[in-house]
mmCIF file of C-alpha atoms in Angstrom:
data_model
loop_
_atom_site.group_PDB
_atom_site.id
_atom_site.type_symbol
_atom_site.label_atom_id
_atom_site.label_comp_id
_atom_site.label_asym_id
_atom_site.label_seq_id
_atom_site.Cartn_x
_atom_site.Cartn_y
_atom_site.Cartn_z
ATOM 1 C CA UNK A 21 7.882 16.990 -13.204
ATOM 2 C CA UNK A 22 6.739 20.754 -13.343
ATOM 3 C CA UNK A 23 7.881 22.546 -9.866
ATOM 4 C CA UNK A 24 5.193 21.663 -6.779
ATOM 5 C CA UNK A 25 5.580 24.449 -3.886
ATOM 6 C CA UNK A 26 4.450 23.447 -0.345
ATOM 7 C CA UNK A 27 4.496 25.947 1.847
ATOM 8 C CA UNK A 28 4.735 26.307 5.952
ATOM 9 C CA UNK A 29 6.406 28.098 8.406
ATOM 10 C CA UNK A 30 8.655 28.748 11.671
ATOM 11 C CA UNK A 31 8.032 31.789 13.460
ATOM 12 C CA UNK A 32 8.895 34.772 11.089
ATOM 13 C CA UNK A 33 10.169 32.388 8.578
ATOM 14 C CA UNK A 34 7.877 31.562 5.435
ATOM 15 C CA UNK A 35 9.314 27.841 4.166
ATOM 16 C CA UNK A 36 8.671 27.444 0.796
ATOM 17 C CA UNK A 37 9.833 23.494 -0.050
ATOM 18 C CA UNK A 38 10.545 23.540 -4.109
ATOM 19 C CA UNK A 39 10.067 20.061 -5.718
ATOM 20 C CA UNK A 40 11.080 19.600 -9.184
ATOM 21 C CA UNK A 41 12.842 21.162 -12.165
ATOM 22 C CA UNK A 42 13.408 25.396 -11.674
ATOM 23 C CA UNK A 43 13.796 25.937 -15.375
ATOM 24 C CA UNK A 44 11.719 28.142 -17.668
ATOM 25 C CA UNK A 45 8.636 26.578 -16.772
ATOM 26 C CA UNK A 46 9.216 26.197 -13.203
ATOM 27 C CA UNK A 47 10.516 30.277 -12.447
ATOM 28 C CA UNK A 48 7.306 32.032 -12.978
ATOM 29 C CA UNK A 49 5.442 29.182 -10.521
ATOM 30 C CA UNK A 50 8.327 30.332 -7.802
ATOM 31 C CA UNK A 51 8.431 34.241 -8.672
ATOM 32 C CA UNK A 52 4.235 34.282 -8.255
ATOM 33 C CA UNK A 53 4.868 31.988 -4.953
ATOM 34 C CA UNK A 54 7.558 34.811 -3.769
ATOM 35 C CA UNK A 55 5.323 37.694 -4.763
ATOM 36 C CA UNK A 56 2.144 36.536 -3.110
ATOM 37 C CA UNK A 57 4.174 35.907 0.533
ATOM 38 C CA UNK A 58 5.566 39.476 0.312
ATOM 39 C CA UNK A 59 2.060 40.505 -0.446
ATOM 40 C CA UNK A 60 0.646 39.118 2.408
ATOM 41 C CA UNK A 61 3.915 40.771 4.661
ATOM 42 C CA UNK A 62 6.066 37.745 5.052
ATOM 43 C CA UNK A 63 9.325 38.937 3.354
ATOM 44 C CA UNK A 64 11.711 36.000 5.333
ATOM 45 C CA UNK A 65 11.478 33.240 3.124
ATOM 46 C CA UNK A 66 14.062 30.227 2.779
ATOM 47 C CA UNK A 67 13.653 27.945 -0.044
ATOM 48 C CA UNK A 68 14.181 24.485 0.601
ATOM 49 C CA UNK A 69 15.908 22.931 -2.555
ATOM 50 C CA UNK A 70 16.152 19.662 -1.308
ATOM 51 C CA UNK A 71 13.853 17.966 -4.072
ATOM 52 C CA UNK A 72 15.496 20.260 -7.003
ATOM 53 C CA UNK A 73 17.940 18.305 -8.676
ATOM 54 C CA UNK A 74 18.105 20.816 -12.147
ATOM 55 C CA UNK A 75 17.872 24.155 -12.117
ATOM 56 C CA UNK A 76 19.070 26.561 -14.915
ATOM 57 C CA UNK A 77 19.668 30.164 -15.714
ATOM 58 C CA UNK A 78 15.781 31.147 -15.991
ATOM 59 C CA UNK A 79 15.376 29.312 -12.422
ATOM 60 C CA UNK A 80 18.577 31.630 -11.295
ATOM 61 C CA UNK A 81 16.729 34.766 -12.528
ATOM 62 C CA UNK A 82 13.271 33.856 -10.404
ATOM 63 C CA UNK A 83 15.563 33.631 -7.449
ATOM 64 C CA UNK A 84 17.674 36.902 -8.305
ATOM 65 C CA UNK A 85 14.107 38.485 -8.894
ATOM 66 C CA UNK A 86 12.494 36.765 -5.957
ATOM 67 C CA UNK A 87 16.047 38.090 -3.198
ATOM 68 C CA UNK A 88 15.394 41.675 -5.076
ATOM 69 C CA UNK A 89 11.705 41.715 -4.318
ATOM 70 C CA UNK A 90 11.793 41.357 -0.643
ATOM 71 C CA UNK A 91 14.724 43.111 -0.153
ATOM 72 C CA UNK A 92 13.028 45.771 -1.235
ATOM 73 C CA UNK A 93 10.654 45.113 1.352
ATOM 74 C CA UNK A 94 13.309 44.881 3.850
ATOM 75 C CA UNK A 95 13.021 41.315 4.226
ATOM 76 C CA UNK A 96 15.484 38.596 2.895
ATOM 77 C CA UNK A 97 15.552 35.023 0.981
ATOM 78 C CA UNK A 98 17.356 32.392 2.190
ATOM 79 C CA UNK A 99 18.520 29.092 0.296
ATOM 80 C CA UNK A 100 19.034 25.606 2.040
ATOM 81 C CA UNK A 101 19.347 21.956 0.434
ATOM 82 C CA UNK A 102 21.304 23.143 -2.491
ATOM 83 C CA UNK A 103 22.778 19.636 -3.660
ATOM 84 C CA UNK A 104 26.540 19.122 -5.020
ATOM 85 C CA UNK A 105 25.603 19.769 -9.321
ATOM 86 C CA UNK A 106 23.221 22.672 -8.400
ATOM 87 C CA UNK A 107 26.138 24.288 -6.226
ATOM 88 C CA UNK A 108 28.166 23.675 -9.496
ATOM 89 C CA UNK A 109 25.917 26.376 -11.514
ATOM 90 C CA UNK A 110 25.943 28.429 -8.717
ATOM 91 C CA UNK A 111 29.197 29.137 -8.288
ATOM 92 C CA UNK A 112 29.768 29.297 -12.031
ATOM 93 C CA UNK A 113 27.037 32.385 -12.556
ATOM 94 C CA UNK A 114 29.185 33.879 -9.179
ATOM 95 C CA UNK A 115 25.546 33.478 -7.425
ATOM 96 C CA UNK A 116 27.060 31.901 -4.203
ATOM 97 C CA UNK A 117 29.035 35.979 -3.714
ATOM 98 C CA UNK A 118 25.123 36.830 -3.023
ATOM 99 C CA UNK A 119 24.161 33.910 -1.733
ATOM 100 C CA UNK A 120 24.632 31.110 1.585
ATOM 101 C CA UNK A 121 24.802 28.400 -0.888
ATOM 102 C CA UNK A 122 25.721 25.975 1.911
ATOM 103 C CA UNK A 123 22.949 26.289 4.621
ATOM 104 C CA UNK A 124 20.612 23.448 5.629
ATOM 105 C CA UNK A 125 17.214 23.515 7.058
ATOM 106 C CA UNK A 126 19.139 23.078 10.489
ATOM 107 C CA UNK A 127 20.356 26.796 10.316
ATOM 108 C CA UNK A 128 16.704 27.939 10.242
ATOM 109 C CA UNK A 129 15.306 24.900 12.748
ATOM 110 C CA UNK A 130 17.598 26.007 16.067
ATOM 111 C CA UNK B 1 27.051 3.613 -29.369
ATOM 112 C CA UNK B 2 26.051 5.834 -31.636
ATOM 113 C CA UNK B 3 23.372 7.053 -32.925
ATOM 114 C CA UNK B 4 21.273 10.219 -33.742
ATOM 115 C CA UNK B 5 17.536 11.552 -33.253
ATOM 116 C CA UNK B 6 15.595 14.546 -34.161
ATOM 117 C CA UNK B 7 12.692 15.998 -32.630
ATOM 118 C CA UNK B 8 10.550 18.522 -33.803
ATOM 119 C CA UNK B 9 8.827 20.523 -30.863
ATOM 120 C CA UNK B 10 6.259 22.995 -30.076
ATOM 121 C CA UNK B 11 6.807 26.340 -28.811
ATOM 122 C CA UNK B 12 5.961 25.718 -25.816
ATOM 123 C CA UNK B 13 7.971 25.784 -22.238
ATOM 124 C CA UNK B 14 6.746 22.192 -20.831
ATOM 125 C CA UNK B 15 8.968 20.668 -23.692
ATOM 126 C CA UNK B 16 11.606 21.877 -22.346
ATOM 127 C CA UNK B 17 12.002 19.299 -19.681
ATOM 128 C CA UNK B 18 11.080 16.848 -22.304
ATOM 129 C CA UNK B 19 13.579 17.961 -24.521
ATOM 130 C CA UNK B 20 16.319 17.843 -21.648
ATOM 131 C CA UNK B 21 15.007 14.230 -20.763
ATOM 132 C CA UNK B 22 15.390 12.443 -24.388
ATOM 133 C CA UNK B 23 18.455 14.050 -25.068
ATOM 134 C CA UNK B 24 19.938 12.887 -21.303
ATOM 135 C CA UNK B 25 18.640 9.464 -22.198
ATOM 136 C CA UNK B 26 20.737 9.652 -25.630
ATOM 137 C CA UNK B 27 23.490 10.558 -23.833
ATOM 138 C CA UNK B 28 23.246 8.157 -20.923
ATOM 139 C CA UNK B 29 24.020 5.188 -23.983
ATOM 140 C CA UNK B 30 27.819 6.264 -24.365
ATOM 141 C CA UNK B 31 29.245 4.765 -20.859
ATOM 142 C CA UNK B 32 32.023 7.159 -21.684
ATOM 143 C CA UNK B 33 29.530 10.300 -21.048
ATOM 144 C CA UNK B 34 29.853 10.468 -17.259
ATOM 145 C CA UNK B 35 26.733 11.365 -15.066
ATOM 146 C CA UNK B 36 28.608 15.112 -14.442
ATOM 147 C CA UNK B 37 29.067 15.211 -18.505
ATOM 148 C CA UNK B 38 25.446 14.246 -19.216
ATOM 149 C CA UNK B 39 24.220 16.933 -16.424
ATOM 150 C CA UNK B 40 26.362 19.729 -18.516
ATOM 151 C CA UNK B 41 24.448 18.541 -21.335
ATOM 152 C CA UNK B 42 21.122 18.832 -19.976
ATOM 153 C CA UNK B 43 21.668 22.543 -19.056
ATOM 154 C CA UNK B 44 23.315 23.724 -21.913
ATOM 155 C CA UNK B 45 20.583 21.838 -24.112
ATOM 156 C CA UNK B 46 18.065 24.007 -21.892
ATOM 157 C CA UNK B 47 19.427 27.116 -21.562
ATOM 158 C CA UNK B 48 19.319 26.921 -25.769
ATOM 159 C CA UNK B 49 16.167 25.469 -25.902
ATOM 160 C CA UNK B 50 14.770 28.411 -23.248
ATOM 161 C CA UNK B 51 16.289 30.733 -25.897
ATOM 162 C CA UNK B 52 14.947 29.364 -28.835
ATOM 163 C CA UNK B 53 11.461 29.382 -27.392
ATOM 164 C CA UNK B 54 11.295 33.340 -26.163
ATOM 165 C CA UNK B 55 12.658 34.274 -29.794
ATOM 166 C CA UNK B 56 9.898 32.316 -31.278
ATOM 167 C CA UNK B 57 7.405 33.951 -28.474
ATOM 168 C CA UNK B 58 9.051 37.564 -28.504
ATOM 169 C CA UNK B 59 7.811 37.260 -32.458
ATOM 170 C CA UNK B 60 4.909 35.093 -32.328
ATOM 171 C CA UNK B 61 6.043 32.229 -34.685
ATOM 172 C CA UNK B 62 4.842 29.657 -34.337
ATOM 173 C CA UNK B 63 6.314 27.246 -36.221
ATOM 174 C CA UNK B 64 8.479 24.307 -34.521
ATOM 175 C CA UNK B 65 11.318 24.302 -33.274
ATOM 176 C CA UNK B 66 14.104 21.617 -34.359
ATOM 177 C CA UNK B 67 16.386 19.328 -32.338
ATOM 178 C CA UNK B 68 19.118 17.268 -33.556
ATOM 179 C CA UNK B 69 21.063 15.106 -31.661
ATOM 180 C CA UNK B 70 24.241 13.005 -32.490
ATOM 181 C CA UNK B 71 25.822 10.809 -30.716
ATOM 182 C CA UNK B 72 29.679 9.372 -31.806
ATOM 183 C CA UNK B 73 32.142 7.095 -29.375
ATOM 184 C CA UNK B 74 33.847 10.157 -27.477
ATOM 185 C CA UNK B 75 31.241 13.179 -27.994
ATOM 186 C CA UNK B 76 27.544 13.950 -27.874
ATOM 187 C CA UNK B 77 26.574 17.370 -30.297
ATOM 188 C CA UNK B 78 23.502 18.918 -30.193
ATOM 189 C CA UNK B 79 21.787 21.528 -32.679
ATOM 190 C CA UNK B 80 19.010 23.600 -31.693
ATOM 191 C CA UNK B 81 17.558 25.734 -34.269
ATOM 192 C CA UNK B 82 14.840 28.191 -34.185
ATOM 193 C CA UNK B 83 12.408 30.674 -36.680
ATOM 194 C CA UNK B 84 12.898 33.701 -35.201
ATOM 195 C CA UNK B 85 14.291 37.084 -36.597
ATOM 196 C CA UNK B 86 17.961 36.677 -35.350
ATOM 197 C CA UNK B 87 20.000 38.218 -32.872
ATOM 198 C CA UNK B 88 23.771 40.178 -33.195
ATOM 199 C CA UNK B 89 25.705 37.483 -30.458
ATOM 200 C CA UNK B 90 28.186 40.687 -30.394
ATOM 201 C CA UNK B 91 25.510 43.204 -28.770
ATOM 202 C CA UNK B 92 25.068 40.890 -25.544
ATOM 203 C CA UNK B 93 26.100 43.078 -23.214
ATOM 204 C CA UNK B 94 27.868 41.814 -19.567
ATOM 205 C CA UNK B 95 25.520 41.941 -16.220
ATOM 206 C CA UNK B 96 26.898 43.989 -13.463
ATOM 207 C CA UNK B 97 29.510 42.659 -11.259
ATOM 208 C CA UNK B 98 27.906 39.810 -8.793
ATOM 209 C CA UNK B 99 29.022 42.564 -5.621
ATOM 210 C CA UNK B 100 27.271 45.410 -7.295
ATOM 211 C CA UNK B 101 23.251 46.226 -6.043
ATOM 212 C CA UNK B 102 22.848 46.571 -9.522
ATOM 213 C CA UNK B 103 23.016 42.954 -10.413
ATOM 214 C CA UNK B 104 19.680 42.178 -8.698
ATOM 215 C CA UNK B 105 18.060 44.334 -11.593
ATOM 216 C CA UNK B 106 18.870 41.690 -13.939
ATOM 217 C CA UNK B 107 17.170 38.368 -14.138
ATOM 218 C CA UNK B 108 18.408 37.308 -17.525
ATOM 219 C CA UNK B 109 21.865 37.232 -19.283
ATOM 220 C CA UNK B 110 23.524 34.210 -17.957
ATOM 221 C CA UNK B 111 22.390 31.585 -20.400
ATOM 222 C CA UNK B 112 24.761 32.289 -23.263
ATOM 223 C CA UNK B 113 27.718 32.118 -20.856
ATOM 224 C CA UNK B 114 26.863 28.892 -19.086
ATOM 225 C CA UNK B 115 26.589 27.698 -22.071
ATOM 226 C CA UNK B 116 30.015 28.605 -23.361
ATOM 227 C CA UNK B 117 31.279 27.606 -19.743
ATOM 228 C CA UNK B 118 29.529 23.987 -20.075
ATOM 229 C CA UNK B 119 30.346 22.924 -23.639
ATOM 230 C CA UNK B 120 33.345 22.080 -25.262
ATOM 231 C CA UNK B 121 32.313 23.285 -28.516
ATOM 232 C CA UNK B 122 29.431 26.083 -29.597
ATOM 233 C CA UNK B 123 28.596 28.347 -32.366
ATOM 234 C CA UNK B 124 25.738 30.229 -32.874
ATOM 235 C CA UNK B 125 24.848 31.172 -36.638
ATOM 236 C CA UNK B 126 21.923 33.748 -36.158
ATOM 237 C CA UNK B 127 20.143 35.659 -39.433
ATOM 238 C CA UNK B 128 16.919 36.884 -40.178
ATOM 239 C CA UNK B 129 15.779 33.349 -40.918
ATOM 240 C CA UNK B 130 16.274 32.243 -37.545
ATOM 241 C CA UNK B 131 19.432 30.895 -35.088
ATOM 242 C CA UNK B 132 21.120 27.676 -35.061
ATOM 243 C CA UNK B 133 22.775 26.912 -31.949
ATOM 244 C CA UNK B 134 25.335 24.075 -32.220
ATOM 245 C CA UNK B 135 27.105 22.189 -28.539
ATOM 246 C CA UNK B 136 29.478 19.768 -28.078
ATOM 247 C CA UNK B 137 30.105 17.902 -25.044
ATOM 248 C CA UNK B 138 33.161 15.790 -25.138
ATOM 249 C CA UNK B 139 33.439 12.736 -23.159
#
């Protein structure tokens, strides 16, 4: 399936749950979904990749774009529910140096 | 089991998935692919897929793009060519080190090393008549 987005939050924190493939079809549906929250001013925003179970180097390169956009804002992007094969890539394109590849919604629920 | 199939596919970036899901199913025949095996050879079949698609884009062709897929007792090889104008593999230049602020500037530039780091075999033939991109995943 293409990537679904649904979207809620917890305090300053802007949840964004992905569900399907983040692949060259799927980046542009996140990087619009990042830009339009920093838009609006909500520039903490933890993606939940509990439902993605493929993700390849044009998903990386939304998230790279998506960590550099609010950054730049002075916010940050958070990862949580990255399963075992995704962590794989990860660590492979040295993405887990920039990073939390291990955090789970629990982190950001406290 | 072996066996082979071609596929001839748009330019267009919902095939991908497609693409990634007949090939995985190919695979999936061989019980000596493992599930990890077959995963390495959805990505890398993606990442040259993903390729083959923004050549074809960057130069508006339009023409389809070919998939061939063979399947033997202890391998799976895949060929992905395109009909674009070519590319010098030489002139890929490294991204910034991961630590460096720098590396945020760059979105792109990790497909062609995934896919050397996920295949056991590839070679890339590239001209002006278009790039042939040729994996290997061992079982």
């Amino acid at each position: 399936m293409n990537l679904e987005i649904h979207r809620s939050t917890k305090e300053e924190n802007v949840f964004l749950d992905l569900i399907g493939d983040l692949d060259m079809a799927g980046a542009p549906i996140l990087r619009q979904a990042i830009a339009q929250e920093v838009s609006q001013g909500n520039i903490f925003i933890v993606l939940n990749f509990s439902a993605v179970h493929f993700i390849d180097s044009s998903g990386l390169g939304s998230i790279i774009g998506g960590l550099r956009r609010v950054r730049s804002n002075h916010g940050d992007l958070f990862l949580i529910g990255v399963d075992v094969e995704l962590k794989k890539i990860f660590r492979l394109c040295e993405l887990d140096k920039i990073f939390n590849i291990d955090a789970t919604y629990e982190t950001f629920s406290g | 089991m072996t066996g082979e199939i071609k596929l001839s596919i748009p330019v267009r970036v919902d095939y991908v998935q497609l693409v990634r899901a007949v090939v995985g199913s190919l695979a999936a025949t061989n019980s000596e692919l493992s599930t990890a095996r077959i995963a390495d050879l959805r990505l890398v079949v993606s990442e040259a897929l993903t390729n083959a698609i923004r050549a074809q884009e960057k130069n508006s062709i339009s023409e389809r793009l070919s998939v061939l897929c063979k399947l033997t007792d202890s391998a799976i090889e895949v060929e992905v060519r395109d009909n674009a104008t070519g590319f010098d593999v030489d002139l890929i230049r490294d991204l910034p080190p991961t630590e460096s602020p720098e590396r945020l500037q760059h979105e792109r530039g990790l497909g062609l090393s995934i896919m050397r780091e996920m295949s056991d075999g590839l070679e890339i033939k590239s001209g002006p008549d278009g790039t042939v991109v040729h994996m290997t995943i061992n079982s």
